[in-house]
PDB file of N, CA and C in Angstrom:
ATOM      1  N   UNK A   1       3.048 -39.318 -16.756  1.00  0.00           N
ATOM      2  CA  UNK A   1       1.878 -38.807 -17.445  1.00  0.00           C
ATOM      3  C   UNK A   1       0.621 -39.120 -16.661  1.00  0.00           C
ATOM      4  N   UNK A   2      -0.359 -38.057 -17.062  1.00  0.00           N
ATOM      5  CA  UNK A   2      -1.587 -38.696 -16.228  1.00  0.00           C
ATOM      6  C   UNK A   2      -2.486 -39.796 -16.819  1.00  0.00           C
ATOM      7  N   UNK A   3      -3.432 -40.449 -16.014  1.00  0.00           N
ATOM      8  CA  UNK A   3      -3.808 -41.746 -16.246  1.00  0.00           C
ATOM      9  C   UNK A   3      -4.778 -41.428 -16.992  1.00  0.00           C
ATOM     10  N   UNK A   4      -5.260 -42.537 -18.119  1.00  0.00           N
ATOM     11  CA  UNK A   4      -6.405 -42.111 -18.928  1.00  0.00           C
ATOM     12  C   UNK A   4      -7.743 -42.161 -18.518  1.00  0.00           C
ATOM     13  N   UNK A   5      -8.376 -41.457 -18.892  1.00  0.00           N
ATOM     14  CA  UNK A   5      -9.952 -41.224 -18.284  1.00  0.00           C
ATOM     15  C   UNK A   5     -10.691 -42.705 -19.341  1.00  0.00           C
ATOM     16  N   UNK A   6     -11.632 -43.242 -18.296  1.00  0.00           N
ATOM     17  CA  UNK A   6     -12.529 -44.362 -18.455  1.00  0.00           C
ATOM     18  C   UNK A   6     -13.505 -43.436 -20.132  1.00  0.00           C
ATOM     19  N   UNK A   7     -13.135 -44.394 -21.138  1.00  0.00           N
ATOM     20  CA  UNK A   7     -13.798 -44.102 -22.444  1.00  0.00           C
ATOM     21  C   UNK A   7     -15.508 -43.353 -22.154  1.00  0.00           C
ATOM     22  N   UNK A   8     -15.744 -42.530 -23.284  1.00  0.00           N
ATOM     23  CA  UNK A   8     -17.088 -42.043 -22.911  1.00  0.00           C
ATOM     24  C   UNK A   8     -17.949 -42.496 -23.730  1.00  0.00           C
ATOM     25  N   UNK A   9     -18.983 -42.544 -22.932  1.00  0.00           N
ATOM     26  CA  UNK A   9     -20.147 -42.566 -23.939  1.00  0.00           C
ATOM     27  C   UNK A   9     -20.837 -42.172 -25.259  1.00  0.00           C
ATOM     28  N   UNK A  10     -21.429 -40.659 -25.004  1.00  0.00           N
ATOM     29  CA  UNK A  10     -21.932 -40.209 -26.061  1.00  0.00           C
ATOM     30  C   UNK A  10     -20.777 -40.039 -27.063  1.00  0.00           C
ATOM     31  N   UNK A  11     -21.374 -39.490 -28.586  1.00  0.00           N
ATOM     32  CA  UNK A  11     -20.526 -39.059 -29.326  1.00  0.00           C
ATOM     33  C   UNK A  11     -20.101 -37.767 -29.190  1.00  0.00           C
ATOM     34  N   UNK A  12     -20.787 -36.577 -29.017  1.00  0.00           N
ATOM     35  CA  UNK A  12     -20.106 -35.470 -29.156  1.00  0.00           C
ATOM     36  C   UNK A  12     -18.917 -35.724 -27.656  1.00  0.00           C
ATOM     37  N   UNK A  13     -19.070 -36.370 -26.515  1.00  0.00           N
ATOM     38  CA  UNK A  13     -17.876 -36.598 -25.759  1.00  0.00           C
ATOM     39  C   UNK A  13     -16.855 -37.011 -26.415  1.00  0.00           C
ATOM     40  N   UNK A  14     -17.255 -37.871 -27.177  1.00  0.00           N
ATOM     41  CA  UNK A  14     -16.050 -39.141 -28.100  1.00  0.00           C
ATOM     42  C   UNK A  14     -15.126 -37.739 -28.629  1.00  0.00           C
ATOM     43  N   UNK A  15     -16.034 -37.113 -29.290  1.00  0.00           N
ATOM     44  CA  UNK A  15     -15.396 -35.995 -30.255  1.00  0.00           C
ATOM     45  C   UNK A  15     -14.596 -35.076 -30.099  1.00  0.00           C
ATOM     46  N   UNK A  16     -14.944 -34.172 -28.403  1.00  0.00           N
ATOM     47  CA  UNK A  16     -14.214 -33.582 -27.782  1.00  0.00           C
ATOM     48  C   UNK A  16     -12.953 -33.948 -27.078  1.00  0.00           C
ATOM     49  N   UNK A  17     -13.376 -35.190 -26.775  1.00  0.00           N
ATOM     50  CA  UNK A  17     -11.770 -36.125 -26.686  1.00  0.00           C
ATOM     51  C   UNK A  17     -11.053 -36.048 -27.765  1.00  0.00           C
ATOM     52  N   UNK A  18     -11.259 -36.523 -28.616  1.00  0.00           N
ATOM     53  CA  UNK A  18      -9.932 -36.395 -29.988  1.00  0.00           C
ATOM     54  C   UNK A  18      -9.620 -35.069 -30.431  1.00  0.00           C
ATOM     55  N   UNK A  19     -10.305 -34.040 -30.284  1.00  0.00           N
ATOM     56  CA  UNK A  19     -10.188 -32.856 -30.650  1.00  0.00           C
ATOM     57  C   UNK A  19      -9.179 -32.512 -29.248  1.00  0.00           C
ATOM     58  N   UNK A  20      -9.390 -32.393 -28.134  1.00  0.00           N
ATOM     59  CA  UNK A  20      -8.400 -32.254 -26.906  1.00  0.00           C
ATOM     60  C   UNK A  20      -7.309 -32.452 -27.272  1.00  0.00           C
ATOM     61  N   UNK A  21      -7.471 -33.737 -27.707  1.00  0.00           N
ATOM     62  CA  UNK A  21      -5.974 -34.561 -27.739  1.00  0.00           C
ATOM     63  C   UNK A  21      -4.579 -34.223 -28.573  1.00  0.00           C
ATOM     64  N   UNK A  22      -5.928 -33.458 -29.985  1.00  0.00           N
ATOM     65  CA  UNK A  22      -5.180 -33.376 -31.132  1.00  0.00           C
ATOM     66  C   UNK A  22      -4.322 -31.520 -30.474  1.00  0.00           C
ATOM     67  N   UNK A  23      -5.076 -31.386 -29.664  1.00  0.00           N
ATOM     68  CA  UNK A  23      -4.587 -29.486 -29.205  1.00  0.00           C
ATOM     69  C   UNK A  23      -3.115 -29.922 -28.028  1.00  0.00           C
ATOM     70  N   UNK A  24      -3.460 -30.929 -27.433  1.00  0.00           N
ATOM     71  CA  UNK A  24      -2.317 -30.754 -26.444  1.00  0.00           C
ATOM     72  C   UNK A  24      -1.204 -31.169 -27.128  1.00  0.00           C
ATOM     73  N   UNK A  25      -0.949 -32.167 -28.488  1.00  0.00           N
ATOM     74  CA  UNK A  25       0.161 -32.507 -28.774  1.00  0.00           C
ATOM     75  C   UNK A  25       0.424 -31.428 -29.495  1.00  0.00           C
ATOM     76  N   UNK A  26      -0.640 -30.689 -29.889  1.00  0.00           N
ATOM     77  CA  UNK A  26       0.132 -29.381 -30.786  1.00  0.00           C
ATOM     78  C   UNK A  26       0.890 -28.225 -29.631  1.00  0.00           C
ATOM     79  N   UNK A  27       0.010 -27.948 -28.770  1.00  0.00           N
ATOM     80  CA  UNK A  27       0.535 -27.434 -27.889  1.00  0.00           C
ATOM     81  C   UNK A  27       2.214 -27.431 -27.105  1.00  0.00           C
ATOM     82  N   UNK A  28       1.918 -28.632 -27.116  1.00  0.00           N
ATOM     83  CA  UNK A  28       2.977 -29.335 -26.456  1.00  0.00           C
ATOM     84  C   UNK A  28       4.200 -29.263 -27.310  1.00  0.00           C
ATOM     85  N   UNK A  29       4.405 -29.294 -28.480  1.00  0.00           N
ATOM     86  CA  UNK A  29       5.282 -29.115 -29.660  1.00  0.00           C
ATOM     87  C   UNK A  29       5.698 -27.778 -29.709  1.00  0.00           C
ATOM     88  N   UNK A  30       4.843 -26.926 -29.541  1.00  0.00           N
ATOM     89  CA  UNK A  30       4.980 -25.424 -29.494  1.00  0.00           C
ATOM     90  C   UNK A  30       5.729 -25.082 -28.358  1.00  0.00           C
ATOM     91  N   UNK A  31       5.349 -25.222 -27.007  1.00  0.00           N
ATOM     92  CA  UNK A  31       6.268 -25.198 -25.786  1.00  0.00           C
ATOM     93  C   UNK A  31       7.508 -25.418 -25.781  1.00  0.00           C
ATOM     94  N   UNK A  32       7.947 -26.653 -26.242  1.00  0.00           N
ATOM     95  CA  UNK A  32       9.140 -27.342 -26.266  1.00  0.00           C
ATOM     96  C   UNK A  32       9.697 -26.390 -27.298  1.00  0.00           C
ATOM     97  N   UNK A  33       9.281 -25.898 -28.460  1.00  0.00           N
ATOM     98  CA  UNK A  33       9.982 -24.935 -29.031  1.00  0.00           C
ATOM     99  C   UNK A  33      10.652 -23.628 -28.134  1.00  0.00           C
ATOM    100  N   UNK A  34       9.474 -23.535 -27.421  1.00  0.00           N
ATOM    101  CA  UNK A  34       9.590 -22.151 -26.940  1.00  0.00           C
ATOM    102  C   UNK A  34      11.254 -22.300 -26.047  1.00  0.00           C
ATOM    103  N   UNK A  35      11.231 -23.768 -25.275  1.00  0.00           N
ATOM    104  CA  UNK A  35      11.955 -24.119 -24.223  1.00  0.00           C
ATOM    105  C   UNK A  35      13.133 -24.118 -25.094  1.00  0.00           C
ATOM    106  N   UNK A  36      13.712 -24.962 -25.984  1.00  0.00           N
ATOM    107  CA  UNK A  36      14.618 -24.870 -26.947  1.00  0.00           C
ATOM    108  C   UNK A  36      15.522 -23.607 -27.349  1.00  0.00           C
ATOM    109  N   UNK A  37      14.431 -22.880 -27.403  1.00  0.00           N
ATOM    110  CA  UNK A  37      15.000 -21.281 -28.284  1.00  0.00           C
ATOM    111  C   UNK A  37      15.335 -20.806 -27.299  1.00  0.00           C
ATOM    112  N   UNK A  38      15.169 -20.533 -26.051  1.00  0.00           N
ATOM    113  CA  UNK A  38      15.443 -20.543 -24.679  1.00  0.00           C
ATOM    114  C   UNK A  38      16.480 -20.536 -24.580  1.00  0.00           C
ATOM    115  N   UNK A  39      17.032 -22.404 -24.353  1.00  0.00           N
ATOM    116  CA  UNK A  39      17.657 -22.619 -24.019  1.00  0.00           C
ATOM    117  C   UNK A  39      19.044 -22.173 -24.876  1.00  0.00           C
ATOM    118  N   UNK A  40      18.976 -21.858 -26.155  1.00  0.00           N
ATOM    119  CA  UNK A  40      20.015 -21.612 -27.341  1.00  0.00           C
ATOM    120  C   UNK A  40      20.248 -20.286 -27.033  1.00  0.00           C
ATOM    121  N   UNK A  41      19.347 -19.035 -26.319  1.00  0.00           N
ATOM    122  CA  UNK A  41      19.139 -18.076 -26.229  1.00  0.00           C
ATOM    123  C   UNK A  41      20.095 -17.925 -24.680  1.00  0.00           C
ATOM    124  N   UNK A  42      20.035 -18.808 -23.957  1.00  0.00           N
ATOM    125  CA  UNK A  42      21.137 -18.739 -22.878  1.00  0.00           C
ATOM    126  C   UNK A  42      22.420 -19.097 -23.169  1.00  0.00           C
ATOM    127  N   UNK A  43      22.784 -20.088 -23.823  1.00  0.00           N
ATOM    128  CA  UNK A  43      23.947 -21.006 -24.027  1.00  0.00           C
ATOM    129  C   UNK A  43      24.615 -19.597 -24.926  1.00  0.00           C
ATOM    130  N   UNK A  44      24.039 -18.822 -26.098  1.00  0.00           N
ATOM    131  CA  UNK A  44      24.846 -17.799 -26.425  1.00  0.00           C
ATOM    132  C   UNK A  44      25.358 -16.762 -25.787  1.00  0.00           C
ATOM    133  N   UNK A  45      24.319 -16.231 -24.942  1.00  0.00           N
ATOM    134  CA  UNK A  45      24.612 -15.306 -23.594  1.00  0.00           C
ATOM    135  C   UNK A  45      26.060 -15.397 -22.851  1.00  0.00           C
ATOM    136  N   UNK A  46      26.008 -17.456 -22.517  1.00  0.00           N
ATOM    137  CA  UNK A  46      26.874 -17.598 -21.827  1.00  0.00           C
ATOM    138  C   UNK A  46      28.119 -17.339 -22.598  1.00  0.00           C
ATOM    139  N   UNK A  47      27.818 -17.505 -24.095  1.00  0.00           N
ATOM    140  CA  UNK A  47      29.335 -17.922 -24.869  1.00  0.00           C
ATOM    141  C   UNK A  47      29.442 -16.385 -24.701  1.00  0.00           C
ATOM    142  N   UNK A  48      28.516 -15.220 -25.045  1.00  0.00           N
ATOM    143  CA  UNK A  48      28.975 -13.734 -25.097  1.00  0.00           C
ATOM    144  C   UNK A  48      29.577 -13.526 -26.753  1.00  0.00           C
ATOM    145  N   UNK A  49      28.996 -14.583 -27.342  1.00  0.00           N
ATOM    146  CA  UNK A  49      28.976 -13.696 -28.844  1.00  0.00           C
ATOM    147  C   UNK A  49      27.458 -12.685 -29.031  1.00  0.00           C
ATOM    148  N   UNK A  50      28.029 -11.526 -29.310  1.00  0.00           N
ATOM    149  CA  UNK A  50      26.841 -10.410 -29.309  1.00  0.00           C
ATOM    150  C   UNK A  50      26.245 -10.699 -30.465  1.00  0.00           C
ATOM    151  N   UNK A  51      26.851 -11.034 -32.105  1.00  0.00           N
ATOM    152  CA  UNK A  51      26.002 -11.473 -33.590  1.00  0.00           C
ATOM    153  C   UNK A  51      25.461 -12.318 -33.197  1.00  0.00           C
ATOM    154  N   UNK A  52      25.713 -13.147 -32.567  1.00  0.00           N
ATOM    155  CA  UNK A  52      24.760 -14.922 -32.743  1.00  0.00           C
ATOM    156  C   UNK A  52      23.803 -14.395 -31.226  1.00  0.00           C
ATOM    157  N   UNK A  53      23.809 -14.002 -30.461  1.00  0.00           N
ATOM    158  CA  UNK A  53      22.947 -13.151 -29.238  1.00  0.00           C
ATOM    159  C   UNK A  53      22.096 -12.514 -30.021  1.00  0.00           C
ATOM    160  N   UNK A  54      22.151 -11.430 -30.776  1.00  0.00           N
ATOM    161  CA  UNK A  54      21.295 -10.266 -31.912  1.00  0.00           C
ATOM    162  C   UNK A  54      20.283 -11.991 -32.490  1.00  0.00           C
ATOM    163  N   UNK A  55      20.813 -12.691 -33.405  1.00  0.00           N
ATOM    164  CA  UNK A  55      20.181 -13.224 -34.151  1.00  0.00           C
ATOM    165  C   UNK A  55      18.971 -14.367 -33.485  1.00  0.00           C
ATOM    166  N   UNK A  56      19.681 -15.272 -32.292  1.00  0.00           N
ATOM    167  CA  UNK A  56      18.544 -15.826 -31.577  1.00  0.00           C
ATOM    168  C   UNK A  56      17.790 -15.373 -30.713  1.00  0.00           C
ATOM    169  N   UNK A  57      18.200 -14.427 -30.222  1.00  0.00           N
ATOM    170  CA  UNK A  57      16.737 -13.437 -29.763  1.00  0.00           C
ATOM    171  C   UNK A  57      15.759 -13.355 -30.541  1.00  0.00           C
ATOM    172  N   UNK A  58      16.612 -12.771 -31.858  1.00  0.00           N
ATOM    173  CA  UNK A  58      15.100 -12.181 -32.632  1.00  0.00           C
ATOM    174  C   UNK A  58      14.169 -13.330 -33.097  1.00  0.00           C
ATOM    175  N   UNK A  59      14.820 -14.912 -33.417  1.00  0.00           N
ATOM    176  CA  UNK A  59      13.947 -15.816 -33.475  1.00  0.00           C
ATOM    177  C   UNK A  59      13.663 -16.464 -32.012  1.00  0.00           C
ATOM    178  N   UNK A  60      14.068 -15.672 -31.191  1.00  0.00           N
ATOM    179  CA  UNK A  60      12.846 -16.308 -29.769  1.00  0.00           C
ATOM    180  C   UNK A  60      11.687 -15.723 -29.552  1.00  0.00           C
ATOM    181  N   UNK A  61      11.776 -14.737 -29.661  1.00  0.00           N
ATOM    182  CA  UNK A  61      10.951 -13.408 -29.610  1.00  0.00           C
ATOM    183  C   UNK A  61       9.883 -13.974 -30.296  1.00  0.00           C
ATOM    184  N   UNK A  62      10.088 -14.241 -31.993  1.00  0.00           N
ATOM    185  CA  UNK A  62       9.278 -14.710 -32.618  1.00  0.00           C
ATOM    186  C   UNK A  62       8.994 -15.788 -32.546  1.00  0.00           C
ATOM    187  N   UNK A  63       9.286 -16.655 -32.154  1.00  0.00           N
ATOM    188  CA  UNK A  63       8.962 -18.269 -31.377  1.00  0.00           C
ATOM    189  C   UNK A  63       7.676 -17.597 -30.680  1.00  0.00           C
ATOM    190  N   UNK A  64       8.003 -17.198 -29.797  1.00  0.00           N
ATOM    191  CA  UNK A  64       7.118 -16.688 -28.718  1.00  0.00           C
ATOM    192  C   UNK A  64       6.005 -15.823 -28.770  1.00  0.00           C
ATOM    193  N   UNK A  65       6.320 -14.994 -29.826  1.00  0.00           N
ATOM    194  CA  UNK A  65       5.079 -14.476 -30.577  1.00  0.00           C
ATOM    195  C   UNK A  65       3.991 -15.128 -30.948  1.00  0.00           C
ATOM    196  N   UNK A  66       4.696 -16.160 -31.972  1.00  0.00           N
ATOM    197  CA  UNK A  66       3.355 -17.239 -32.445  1.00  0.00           C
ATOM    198  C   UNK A  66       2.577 -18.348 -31.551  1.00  0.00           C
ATOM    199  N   UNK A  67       3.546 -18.235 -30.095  1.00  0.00           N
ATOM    200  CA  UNK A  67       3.021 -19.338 -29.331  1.00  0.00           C
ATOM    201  C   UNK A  67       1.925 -18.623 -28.908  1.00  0.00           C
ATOM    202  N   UNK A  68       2.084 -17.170 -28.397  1.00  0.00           N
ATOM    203  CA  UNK A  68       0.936 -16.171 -27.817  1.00  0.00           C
ATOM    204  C   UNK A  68      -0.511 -15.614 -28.715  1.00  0.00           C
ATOM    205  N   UNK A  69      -0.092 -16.024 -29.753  1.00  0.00           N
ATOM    206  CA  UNK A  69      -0.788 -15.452 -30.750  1.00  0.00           C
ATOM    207  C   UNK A  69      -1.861 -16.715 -31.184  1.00  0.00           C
ATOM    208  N   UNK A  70      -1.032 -18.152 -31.292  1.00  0.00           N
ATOM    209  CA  UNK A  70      -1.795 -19.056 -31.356  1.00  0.00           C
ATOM    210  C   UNK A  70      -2.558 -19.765 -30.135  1.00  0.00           C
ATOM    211  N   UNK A  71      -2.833 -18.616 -28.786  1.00  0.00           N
ATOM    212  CA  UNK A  71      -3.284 -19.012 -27.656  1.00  0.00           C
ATOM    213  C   UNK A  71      -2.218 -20.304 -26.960  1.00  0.00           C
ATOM    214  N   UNK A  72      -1.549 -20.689 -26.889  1.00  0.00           N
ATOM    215  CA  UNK A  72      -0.478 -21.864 -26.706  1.00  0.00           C
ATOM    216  C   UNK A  72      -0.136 -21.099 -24.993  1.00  0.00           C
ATOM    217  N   UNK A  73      -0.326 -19.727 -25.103  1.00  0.00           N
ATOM    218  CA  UNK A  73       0.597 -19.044 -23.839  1.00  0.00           C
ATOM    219  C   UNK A  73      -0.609 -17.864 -23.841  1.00  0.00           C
ATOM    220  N   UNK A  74      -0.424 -17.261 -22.764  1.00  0.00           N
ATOM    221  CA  UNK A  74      -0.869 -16.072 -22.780  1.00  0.00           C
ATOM    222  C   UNK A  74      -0.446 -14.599 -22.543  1.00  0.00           C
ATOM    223  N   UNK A  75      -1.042 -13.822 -23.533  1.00  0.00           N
ATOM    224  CA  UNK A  75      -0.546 -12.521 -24.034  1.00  0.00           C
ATOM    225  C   UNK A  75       0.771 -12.250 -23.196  1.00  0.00           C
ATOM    226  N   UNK A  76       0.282 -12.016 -22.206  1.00  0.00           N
ATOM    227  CA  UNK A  76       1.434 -10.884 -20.475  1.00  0.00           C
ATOM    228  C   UNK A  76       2.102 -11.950 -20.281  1.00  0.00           C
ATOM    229  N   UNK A  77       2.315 -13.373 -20.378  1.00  0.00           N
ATOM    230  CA  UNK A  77       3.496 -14.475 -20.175  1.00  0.00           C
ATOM    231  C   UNK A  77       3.914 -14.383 -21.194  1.00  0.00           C
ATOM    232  N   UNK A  78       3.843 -14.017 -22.489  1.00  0.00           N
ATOM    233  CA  UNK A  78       4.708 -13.983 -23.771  1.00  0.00           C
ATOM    234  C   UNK A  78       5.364 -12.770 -23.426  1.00  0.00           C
ATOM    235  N   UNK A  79       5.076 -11.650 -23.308  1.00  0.00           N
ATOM    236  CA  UNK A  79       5.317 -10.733 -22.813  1.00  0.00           C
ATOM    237  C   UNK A  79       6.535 -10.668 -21.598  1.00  0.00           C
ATOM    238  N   UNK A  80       6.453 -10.949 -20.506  1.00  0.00           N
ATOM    239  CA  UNK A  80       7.383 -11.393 -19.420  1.00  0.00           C
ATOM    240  C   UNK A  80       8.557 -12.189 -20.005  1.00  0.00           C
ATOM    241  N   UNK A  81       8.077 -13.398 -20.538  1.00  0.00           N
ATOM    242  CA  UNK A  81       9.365 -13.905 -21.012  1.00  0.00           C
ATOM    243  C   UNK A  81      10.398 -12.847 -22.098  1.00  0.00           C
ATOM    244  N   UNK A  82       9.615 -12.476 -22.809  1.00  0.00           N
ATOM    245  CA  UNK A  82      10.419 -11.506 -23.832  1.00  0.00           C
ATOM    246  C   UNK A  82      11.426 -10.539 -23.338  1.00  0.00           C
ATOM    247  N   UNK A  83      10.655 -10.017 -21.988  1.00  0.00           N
ATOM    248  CA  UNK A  83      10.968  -8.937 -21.413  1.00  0.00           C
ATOM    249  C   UNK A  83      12.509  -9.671 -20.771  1.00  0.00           C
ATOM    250  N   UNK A  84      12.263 -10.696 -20.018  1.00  0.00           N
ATOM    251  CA  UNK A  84      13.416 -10.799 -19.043  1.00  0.00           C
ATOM    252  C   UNK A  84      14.634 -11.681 -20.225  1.00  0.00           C
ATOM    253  N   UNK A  85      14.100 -12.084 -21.384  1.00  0.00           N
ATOM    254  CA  UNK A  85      15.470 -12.368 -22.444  1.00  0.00           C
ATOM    255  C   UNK A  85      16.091 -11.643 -23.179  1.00  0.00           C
ATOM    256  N   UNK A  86      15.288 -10.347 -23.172  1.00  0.00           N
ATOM    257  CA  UNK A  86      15.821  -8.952 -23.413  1.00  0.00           C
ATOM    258  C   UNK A  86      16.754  -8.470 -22.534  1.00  0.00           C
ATOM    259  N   UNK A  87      16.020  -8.623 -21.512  1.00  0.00           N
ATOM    260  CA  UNK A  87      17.108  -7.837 -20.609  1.00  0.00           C
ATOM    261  C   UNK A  87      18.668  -8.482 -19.894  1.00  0.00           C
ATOM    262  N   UNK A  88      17.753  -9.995 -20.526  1.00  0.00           N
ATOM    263  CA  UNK A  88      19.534 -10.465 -20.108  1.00  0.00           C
ATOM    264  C   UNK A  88      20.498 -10.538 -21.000  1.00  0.00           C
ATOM    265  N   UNK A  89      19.690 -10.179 -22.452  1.00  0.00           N
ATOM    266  CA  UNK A  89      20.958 -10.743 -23.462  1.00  0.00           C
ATOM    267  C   UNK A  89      21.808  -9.055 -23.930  1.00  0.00           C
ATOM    268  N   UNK A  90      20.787  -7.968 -23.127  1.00  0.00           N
ATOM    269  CA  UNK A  90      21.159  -6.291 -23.239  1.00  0.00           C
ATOM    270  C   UNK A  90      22.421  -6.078 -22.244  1.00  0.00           C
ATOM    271  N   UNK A  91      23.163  -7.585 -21.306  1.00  0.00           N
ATOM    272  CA  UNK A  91      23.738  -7.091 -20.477  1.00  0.00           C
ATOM    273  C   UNK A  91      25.109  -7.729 -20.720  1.00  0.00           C
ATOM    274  N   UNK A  92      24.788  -8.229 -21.944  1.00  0.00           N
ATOM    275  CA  UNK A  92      26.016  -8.398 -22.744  1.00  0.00           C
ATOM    276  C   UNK A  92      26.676  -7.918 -23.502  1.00  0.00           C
ATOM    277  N   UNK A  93      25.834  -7.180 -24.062  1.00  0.00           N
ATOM    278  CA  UNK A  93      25.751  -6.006 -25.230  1.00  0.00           C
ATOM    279  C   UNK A  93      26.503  -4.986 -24.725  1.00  0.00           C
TER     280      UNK A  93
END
């Protein structure tokens, strides 16, 4: 992890620090989702069941929706990812 920055002075600094802080662990929670659904989203691929393939797509997709939507990612990288878990789980199908 990176090293912590020397405490600040003023208050509205103080403020923007805890407010930072409180965005990256949310952030960060959101990602790891994203990575998760991912990863469940390959492991079915590999197994080549097409029902359980249909069903975690559609909640990656939407994982990924809300990460883009809640700024977490941006628009055309939500987008890309969607695109290339589409197209790999269509080549099972």
């Amino acid at each position: 992890m990176a090293t912590k920055a020397a405490p600040k002075k003023n208050l509205s600094a103080i403020k923007k620090a805890r407010q930072d802080e409180k965005r990256r662990v949310r952030n960060q929670s959101v990602e790891t989702g994203i990575k998760t659904s991912t990863k469940r989203l390959e492991a079915a691929i590999a197994a080549g069941n097409k029902e359980e393939i249909g069903k975690v797509l559609k909640s990656t997709i939407s994982t990924i929706n809300k990460a883009a939507s809640k700024g977490v990612i941006h628009k055309n990288t939500a987008s890309r990812k969607i695109s290339r878990l589409t197209k790999k789980a269509n080549t099972v199908k």
